Coordinates of C-alpha atoms and ligand atoms in Angstrom, one line a residue:
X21 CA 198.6 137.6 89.7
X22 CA 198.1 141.2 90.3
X23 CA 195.8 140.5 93.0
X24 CA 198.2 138.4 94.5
X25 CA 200.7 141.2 94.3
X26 CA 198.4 144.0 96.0
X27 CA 197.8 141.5 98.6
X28 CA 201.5 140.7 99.5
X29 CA 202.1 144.5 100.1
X30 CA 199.1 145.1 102.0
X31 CA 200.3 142.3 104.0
X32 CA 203.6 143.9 104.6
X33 CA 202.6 147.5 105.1
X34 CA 200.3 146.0 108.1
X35 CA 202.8 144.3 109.5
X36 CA 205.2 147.1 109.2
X37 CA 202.6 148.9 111.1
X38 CA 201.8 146.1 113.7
X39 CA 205.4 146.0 114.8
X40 CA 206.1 149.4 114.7
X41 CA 203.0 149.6 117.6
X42 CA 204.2 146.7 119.6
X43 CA 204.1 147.3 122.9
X44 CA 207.9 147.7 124.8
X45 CA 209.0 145.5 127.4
X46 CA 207.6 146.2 130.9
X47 CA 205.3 149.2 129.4
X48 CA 201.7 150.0 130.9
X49 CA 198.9 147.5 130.1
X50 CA 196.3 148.9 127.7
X51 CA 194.3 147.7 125.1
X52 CA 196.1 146.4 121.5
X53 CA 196.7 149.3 119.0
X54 CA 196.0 149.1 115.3
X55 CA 198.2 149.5 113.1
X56 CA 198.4 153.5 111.9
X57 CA 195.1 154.2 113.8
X58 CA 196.7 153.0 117.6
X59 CA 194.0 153.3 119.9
X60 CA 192.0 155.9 118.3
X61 CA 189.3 154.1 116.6
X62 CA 188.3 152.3 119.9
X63 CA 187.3 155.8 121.6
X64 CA 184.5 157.9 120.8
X65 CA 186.1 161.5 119.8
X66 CA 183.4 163.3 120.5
X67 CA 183.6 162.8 124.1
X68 CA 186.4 160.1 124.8
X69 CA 185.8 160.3 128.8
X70 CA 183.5 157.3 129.0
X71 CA 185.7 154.9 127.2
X72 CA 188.4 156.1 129.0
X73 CA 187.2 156.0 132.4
X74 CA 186.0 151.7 131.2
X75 CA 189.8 151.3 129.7
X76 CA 191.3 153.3 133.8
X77 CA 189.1 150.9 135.3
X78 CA 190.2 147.8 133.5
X79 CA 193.9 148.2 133.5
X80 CA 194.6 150.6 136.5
X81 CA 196.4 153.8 138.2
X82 CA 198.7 153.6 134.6
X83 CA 197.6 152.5 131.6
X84 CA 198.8 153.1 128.1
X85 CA 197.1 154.0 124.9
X86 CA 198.3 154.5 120.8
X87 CA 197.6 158.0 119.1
X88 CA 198.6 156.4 115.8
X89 CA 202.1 155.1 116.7
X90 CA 202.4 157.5 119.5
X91 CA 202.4 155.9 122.6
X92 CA 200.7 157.8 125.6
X93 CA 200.6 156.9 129.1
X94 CA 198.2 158.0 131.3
X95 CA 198.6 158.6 134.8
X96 CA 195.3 158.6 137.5
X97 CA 194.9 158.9 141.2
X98 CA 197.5 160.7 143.7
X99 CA 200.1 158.0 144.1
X100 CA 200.9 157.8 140.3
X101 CA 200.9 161.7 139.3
X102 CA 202.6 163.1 142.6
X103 CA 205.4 160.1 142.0
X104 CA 205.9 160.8 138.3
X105 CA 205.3 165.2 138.4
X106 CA 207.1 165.4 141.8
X107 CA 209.1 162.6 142.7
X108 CA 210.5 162.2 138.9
X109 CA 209.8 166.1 138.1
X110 CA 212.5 166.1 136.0
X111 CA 212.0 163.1 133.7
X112 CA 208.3 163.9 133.5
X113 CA 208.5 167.6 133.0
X114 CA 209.2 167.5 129.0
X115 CA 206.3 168.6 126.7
X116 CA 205.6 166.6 123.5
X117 CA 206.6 167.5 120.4
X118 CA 204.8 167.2 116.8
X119 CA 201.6 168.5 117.8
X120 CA 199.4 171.0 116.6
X121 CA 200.3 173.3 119.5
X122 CA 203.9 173.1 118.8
X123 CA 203.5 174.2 115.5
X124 CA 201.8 177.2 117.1
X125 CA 204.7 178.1 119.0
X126 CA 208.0 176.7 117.5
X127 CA 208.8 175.2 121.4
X128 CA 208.9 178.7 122.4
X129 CA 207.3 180.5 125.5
X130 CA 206.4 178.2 127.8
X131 CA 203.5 176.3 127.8
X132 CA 205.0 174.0 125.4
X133 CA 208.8 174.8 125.4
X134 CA 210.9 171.7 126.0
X135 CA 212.3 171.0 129.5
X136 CA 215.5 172.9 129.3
X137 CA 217.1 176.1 129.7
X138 CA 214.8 178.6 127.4
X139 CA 211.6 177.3 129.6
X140 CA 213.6 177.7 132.8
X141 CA 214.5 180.8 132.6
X142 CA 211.2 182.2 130.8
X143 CA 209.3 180.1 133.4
X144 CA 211.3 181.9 136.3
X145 CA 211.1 185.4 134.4
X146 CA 207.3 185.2 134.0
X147 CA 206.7 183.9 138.1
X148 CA 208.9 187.4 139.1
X149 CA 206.8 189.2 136.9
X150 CA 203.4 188.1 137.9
X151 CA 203.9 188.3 141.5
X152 CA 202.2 191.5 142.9
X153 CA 204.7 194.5 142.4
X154 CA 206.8 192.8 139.8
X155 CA 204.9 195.1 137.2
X156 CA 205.8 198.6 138.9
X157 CA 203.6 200.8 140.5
X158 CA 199.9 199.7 139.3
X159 CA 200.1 196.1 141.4
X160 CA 197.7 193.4 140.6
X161 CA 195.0 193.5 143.1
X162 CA 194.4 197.0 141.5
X163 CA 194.4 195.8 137.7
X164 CA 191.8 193.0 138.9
X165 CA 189.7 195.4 140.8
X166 CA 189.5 197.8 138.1
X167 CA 188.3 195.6 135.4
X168 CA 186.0 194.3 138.2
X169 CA 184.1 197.5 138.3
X170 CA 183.6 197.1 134.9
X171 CA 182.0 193.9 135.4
X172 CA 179.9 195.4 138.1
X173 CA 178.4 198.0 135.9
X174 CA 177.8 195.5 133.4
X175 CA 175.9 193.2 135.9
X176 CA 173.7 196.7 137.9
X177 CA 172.7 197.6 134.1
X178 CA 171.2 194.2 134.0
X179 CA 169.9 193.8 137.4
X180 CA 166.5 192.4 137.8
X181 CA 166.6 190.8 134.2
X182 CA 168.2 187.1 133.4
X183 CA 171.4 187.0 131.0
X184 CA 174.1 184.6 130.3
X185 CA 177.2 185.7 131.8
X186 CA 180.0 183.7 129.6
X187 CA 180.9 186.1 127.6
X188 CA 181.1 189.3 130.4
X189 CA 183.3 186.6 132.5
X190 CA 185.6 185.5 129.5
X191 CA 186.0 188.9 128.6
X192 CA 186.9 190.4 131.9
X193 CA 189.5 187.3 132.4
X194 CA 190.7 188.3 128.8
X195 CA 190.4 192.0 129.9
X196 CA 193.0 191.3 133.4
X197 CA 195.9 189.2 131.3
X198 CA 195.7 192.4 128.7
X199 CA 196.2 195.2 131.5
X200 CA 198.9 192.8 132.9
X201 CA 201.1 192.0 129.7
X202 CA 199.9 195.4 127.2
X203 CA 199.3 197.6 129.7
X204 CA 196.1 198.9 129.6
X205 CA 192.6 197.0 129.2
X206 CA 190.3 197.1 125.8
X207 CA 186.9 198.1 125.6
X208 CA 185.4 195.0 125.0
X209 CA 184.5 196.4 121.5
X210 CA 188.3 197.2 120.4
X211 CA 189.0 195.4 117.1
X212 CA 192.1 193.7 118.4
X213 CA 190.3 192.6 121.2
X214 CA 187.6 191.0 119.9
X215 CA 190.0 189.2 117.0
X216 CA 192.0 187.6 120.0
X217 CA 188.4 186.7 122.0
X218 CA 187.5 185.2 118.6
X219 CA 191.0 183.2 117.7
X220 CA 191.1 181.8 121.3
X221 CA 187.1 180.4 120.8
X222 CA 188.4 179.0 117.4
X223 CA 191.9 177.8 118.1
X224 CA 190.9 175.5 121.1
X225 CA 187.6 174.2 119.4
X226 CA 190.2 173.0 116.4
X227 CA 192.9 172.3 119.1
X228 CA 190.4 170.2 121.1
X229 CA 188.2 168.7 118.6
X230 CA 188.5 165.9 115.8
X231 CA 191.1 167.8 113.3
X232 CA 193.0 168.5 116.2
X233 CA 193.4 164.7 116.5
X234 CA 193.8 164.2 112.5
X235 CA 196.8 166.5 112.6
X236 CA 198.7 165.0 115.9
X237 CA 198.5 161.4 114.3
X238 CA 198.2 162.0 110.7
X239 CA 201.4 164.2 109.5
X240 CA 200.5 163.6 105.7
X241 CA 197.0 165.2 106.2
X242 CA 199.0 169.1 107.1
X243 CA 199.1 170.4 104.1
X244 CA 195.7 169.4 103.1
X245 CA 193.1 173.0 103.6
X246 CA 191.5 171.5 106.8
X247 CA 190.7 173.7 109.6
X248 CA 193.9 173.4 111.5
X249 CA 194.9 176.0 109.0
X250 CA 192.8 178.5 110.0
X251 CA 194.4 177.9 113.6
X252 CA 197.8 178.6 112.3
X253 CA 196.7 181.6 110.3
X254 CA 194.7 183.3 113.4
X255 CA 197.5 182.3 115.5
X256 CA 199.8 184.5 113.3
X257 CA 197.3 187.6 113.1
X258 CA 197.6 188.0 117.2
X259 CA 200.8 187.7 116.9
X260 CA 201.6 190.1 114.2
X261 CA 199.6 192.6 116.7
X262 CA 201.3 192.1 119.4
X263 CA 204.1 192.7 117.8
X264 CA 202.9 195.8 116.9
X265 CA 202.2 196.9 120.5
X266 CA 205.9 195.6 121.2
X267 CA 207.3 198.0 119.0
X268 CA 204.8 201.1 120.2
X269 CA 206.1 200.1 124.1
X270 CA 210.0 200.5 122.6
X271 CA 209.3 203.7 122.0
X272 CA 207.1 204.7 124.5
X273 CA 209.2 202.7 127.7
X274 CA 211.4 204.1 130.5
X275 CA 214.0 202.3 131.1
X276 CA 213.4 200.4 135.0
X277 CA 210.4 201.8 135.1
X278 CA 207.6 198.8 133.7
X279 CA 204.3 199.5 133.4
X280 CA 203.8 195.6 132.1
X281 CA 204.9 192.4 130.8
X282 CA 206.3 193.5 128.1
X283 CA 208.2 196.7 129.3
X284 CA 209.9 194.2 131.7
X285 CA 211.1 192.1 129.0
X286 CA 212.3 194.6 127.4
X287 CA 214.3 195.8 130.5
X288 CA 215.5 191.8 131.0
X289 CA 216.7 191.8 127.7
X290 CA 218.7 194.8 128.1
X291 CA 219.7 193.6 131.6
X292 CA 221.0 190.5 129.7
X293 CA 223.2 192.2 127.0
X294 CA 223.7 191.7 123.3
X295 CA 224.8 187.8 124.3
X296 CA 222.6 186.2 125.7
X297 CA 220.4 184.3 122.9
X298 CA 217.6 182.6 125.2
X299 CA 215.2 186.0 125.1
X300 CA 214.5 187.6 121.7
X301 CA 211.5 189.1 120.4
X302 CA 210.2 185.7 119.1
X303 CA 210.3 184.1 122.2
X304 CA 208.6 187.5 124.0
X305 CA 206.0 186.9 121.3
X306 CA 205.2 183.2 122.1
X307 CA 205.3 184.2 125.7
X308 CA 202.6 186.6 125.5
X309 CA 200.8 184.4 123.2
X310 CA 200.9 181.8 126.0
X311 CA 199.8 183.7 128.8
X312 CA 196.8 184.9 127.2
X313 CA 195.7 181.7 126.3
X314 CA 196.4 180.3 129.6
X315 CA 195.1 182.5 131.5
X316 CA 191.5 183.3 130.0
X317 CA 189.4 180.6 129.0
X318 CA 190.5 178.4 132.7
X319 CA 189.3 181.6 134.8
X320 CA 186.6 182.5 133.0
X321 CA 185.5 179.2 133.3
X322 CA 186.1 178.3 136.9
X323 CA 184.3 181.3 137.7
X324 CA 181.5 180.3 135.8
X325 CA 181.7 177.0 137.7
X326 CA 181.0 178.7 140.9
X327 CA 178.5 180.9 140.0
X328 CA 176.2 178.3 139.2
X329 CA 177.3 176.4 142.2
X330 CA 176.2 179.3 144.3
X331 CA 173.1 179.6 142.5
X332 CA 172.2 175.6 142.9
X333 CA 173.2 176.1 146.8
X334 CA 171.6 179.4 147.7
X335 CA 172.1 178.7 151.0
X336 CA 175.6 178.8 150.3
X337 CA 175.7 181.7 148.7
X338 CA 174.1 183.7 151.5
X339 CA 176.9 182.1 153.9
X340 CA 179.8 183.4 152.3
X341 CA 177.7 187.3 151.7
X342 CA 177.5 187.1 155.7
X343 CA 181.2 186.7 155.9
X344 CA 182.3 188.8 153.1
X345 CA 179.7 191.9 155.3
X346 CA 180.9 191.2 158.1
X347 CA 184.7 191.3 157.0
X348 CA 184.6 194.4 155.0
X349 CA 182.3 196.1 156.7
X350 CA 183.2 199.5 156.3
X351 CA 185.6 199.3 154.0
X352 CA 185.5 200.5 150.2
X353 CA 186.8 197.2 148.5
X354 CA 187.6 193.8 149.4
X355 CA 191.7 193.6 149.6
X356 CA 193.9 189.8 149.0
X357 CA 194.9 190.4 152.3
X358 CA 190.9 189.3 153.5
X359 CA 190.9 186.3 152.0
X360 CA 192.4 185.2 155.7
X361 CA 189.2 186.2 157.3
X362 CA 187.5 184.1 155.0
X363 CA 187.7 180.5 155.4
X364 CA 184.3 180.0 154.4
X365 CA 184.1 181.6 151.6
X366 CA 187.7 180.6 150.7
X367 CA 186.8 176.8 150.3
X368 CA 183.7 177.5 148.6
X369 CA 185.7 179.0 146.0
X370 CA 188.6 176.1 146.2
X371 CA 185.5 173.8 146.1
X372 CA 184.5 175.0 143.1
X373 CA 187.9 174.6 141.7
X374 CA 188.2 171.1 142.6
X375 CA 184.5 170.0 141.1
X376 CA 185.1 172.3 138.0
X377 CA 188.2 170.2 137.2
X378 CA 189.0 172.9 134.5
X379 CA 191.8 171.3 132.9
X380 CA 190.9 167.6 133.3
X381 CA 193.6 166.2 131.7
X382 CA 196.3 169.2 132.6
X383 CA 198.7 170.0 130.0
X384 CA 200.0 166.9 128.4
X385 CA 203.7 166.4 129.8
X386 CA 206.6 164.0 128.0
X387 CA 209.6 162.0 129.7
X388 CA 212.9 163.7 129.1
X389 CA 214.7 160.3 129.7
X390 CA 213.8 156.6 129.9
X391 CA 212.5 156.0 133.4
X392 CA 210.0 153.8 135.2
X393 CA 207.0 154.3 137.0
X394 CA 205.0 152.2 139.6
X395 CA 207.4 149.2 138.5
X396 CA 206.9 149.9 134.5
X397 CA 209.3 151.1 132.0
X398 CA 208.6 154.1 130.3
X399 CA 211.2 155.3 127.3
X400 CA 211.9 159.1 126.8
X401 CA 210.0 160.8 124.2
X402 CA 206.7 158.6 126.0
X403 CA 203.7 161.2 126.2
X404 CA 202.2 161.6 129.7
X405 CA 198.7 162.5 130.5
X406 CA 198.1 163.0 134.2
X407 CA 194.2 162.5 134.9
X408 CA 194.0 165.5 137.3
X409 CA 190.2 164.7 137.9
X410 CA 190.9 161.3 139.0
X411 CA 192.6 163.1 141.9
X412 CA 189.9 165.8 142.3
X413 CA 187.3 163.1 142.5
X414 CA 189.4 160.1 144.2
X415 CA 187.3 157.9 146.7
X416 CA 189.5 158.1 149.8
X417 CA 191.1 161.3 149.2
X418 CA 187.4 163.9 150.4
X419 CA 185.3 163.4 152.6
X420 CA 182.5 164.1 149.9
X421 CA 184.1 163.1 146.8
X422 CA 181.3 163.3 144.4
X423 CA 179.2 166.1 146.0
X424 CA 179.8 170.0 145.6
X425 CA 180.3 170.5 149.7
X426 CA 182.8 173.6 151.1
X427 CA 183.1 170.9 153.8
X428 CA 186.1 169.6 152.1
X429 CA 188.4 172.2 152.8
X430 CA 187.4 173.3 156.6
X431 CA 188.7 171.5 159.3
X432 CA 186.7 170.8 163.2
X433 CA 187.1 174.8 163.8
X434 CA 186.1 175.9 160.7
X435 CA 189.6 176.8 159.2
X436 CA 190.5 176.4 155.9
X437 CA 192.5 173.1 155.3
X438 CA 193.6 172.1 151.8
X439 CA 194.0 168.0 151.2
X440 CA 197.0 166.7 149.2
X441 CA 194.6 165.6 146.8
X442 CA 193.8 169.4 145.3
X443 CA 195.6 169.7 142.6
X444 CA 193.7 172.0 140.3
X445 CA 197.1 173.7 138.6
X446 CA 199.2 170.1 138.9
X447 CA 202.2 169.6 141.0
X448 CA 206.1 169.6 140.2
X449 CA 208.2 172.0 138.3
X450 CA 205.6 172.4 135.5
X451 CA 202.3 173.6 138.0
X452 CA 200.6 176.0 136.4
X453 CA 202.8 179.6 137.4
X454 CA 199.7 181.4 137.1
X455 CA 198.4 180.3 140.2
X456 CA 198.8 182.7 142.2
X457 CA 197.3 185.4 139.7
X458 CA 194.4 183.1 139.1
X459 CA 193.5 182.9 143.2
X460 CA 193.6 186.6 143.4
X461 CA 191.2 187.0 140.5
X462 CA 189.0 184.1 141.8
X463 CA 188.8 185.7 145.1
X464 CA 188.5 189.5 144.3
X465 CA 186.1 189.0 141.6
X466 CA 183.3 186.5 143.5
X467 CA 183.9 188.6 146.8
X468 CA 183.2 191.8 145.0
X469 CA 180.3 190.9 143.1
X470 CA 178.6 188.8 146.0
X471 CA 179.0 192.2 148.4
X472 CA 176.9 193.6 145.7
X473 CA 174.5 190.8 143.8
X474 CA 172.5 187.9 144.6
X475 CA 172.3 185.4 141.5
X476 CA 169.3 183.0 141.2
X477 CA 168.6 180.2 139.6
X478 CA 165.8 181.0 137.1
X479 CA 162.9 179.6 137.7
X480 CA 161.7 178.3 134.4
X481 CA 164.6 176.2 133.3
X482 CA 164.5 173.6 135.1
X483 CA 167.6 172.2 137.3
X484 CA 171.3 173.5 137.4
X485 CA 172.9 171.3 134.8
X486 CA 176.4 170.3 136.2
X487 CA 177.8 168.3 133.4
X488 CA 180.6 169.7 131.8
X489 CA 180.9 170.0 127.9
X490 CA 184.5 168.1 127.3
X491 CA 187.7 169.9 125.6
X492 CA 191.0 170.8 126.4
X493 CA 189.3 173.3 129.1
X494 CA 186.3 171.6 130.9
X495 CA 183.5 174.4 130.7
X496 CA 180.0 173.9 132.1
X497 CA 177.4 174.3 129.8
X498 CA 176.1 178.1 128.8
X499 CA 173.2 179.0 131.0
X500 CA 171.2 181.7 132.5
X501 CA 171.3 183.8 136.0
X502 CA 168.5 186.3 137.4
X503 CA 170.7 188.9 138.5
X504 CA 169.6 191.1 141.6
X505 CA 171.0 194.1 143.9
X506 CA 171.4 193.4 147.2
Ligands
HEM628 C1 191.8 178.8 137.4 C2 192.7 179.1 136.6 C3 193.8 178.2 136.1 C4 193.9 176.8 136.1 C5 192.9 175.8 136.7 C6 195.2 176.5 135.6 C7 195.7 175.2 135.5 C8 196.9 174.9 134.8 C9 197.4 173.5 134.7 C10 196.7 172.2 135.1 C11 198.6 173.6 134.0 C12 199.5 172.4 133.5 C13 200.6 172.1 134.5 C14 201.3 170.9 134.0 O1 201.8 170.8 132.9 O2 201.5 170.0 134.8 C15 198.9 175.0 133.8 C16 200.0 175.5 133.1 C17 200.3 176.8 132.9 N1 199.5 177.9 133.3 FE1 197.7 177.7 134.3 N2 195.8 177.6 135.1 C18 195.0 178.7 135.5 C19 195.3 180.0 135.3 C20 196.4 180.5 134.7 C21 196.7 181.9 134.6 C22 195.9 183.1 135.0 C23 198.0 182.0 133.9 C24 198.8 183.2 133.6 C25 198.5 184.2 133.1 C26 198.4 180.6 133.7 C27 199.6 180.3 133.1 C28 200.1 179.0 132.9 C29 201.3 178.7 132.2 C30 202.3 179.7 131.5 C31 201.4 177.3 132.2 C32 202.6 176.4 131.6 C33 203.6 176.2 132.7 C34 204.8 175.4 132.2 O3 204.7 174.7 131.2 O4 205.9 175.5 132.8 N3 197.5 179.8 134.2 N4 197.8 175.8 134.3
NAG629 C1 190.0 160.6 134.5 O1 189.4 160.4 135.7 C2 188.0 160.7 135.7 C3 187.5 160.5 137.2 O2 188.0 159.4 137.8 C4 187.3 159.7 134.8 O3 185.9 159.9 134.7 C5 187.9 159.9 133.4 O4 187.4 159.0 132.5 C6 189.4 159.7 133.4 N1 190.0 160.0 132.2 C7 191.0 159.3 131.6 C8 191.6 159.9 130.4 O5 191.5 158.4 132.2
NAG630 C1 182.6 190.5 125.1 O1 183.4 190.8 124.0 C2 182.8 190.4 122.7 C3 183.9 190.6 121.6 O2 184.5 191.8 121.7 C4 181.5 191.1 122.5 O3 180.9 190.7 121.3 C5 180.6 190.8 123.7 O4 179.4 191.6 123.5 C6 181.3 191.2 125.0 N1 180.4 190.7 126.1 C7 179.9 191.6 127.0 C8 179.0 191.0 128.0 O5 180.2 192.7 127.0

């Protein structure tokens, strides 16, 4: 009898389950969810890119999967991306809600603010900001080339000897986004510093990882003491020091005179007057919060990515140290302004980019509305996960697709062309609006330390290793360089 009983209600609670995942009309093919799981137990967490690639190849440019009863959609090749992120920016530009990221930030900032007015106007507030004199007096190029010397020093001290340079390049990117939104750089030893180095290492390795996962489909796990805790609570510890730096720049700042991110916030805020209830303190907080975490680990790691390109490809390397000689010869330092004289060099570096694919999957984005796609329905609230490799790899799009060759960016007379199909930052009204800050430190950083050092390939370690380890941010593995003065 009681047996009978238990097995009535499992029945019902699975076909609760089973209709709540039923697939809408007209929605993307993909294979059939479980009920509570979705999709998840047919993919290896660890490193879900092989079943994915097997389920894209089965069902096409866009598929759909189940995180739990979440359905995803996810989008590959140009076609599908530039139609749903440009054509449709608007009713793919939402972010999703009910993650562990969210949680982070309230929908603040925004990275993972909602499509509407608050990440409009903090999205337009931080592109002013960032562009090369929107910070005052001390411009960009400078802030890059200073910490760059410290890089330098760090690289002489060690020349002739073999290190690992993650950490100096992480830093350094850390370093830039500090000078940019604090106003001044940390010795790499400075307690806050290393605190945020270490919260960032942490926070994407839970947001990336199994409990990542557990949280975003299990809401009745949260409470539990898992390790997405530890996220939240190291989360609040940056923040309640940058709060504290807010408060020192309040009584430190001239009025229309910014020496950083913050001290222009401050001056928008006042601009906008008692009234206006989109920027707060909060929302300065998340902001700063999301441009550090943008900003560092994605640089740090595409220059990492091309460092060990131009160390597999010496031959490379000593083509774009002829061209950076020859175009500042004379001069004391390498200016933006160069990069012009530099097509070589210029698509070895956008090369790099396109093989590192450092945010394979982009940011995930959410329809604000129901719409369709390539012929499918997709309802709002549907989460969207553009596959910006697909594009950065895709067959007909390079002329070398799958080989690491500055040939895909130079045209018959050697000029720097860039193909539709590069799309490193996405595309639409949610591409990355650090862009242009990133080229500059991709550019000033590789042309200043190839004027200066050759990096080799040791020789006891075997071959360059070019697979990536897979998270949120694609990073090549750690490894080694011979460092040596030119
Ligand atoms: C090589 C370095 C970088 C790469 C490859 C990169 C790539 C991306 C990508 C793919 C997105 C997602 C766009 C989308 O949702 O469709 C993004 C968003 C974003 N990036 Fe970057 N990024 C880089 C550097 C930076 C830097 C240096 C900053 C600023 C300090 C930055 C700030 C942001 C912000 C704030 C967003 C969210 C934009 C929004 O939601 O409206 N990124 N980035
Ligand atoms: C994205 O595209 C790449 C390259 O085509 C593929 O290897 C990967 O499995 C795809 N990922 C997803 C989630 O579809
Ligand atoms: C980078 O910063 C971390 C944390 O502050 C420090 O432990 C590490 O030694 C630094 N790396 C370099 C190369 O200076």
């Amino acid at each position: 009898m009681l047996g009978s009983v238990i097995l009535l209600w499992v029945c019902i609670f699975l076909l609760f389950f089973l209709i709540q995942t039923r697939r809408p009309k007209k929605f993307p093919p993909g294979p059939q969810p479980l009920p509570i799981f979705g999709s998840l137990l047919q993919l290896n967490l660890e490193n879900p890119m092989p079943d994915l690639e097997r389920l894209s190849e089965k069902y096409g440019q866009v598929f759909s999967l189940y995180f739990g009863g979440r359905p995803a959609v996810i989008l590959s090749g140009t076609a599908a991306i530039k139609e749903a992120l440009v054509t449709k920016g608007v009713d793919f530009g939402g972010r999703p809600f009910g993650l562990l990221l969210n949680h982070l930030t309230h929908g603040k900032g925004v990275i993972m603010a909602d499509y509407g007015p608050s990440w409009r106007e903090h999205r337009r507030f931080a592109l002013m900001t960032l562009k090369n004199f929107g910070l005052g007096k001390r411009s960009m190029e400078e802030r890059i080339l200073e910490e760059t010397s410290y890089v330098s020093a760090y690289l002489e001290a060690n020349a002739g000897k073999t290190i690992d340079p993650q950490t100096l390049f992480h830093n350094a990117s850390c370093d830039i986004i500090c000078s940019i939104l604090f106003g001044s750089r940390y010795e790499y030893e400075h307690e806050f510093f290393q605190t945020m180095i270490k919260m960032m290492a942490e926070n994407s390795k839970i947001a990336n990882g199994p409990w990542g996962m557990v949280y975003d489909t299990m809401p009745l796990l949260r409470n539990l003491p898992l390790p997405f805790q530890r996220a939240l609570r190291d989360y609040n510890t940056v923040k309640m020091y940058a709060s504290g730096i807010v408060d020192e720049h309040r009584a430190t700042r001239v009025p229309g005179e910014p020496r950083d991110v913050i001290d222009c916030y401050l001056d928008e805020m006042e601009k906008r007057g008692e009234n206006c209830a989109l920027f707060d303190d909060s929302q300065m907080l998340v902001l700063l919060l999301d441009l550090l975490f943008a900003g560092t680990d994605t640089t740090s790691n595409t220059i990492r990515y091309t460092v060990l390109c131009l160390m597999a490809y010496p031959e490379i390397q000593e083509r774009c140290q002829q061209e950076i000689d020859s175009v500042l010869k004379g001069k004391m330092q390498a200016s933006f302004e160069d990069r012009h004289k530099m097509p070589y060099t210029q698509a070895v570096i956008h090369e790099s980019q396109r093989m590192s694919s450092t945010l394979p999957l982009s940011v995930f984005h959410c329809t604000t509305r129901d719409t369709e796609l390539m012929g499918y329905h997709i309802p709002k609230g549907t989460l969207i996960i553009p596959n910006l490799s697909s594009v950065l790899y895709e067959e007909d799009k390079w002329k070398f697709p799958h080989e690491f060759n500055p040939a895909n960016f130079l045209n018959e007379q050697g000029q720097l062309k860039k193909p539709e199909a590069f799309m490193p930052f996405s595309v639409g009204p949610r591409t990355c609006l650090g862009e242009g800050l990133a080229r500059m430190e991709l550019f000033l950083i590789l042309v200043t330390l190839l004027r200066r050092f050759q990096f080799i390939w040791p020789e006891d370690v075997g071959e360059p290793d070019f697979s990536p380890v897979f998270g949120v941010t694609q990073a090549p593995r750690p490894y080694r360089m011979t460092v040596k003065l030119r």
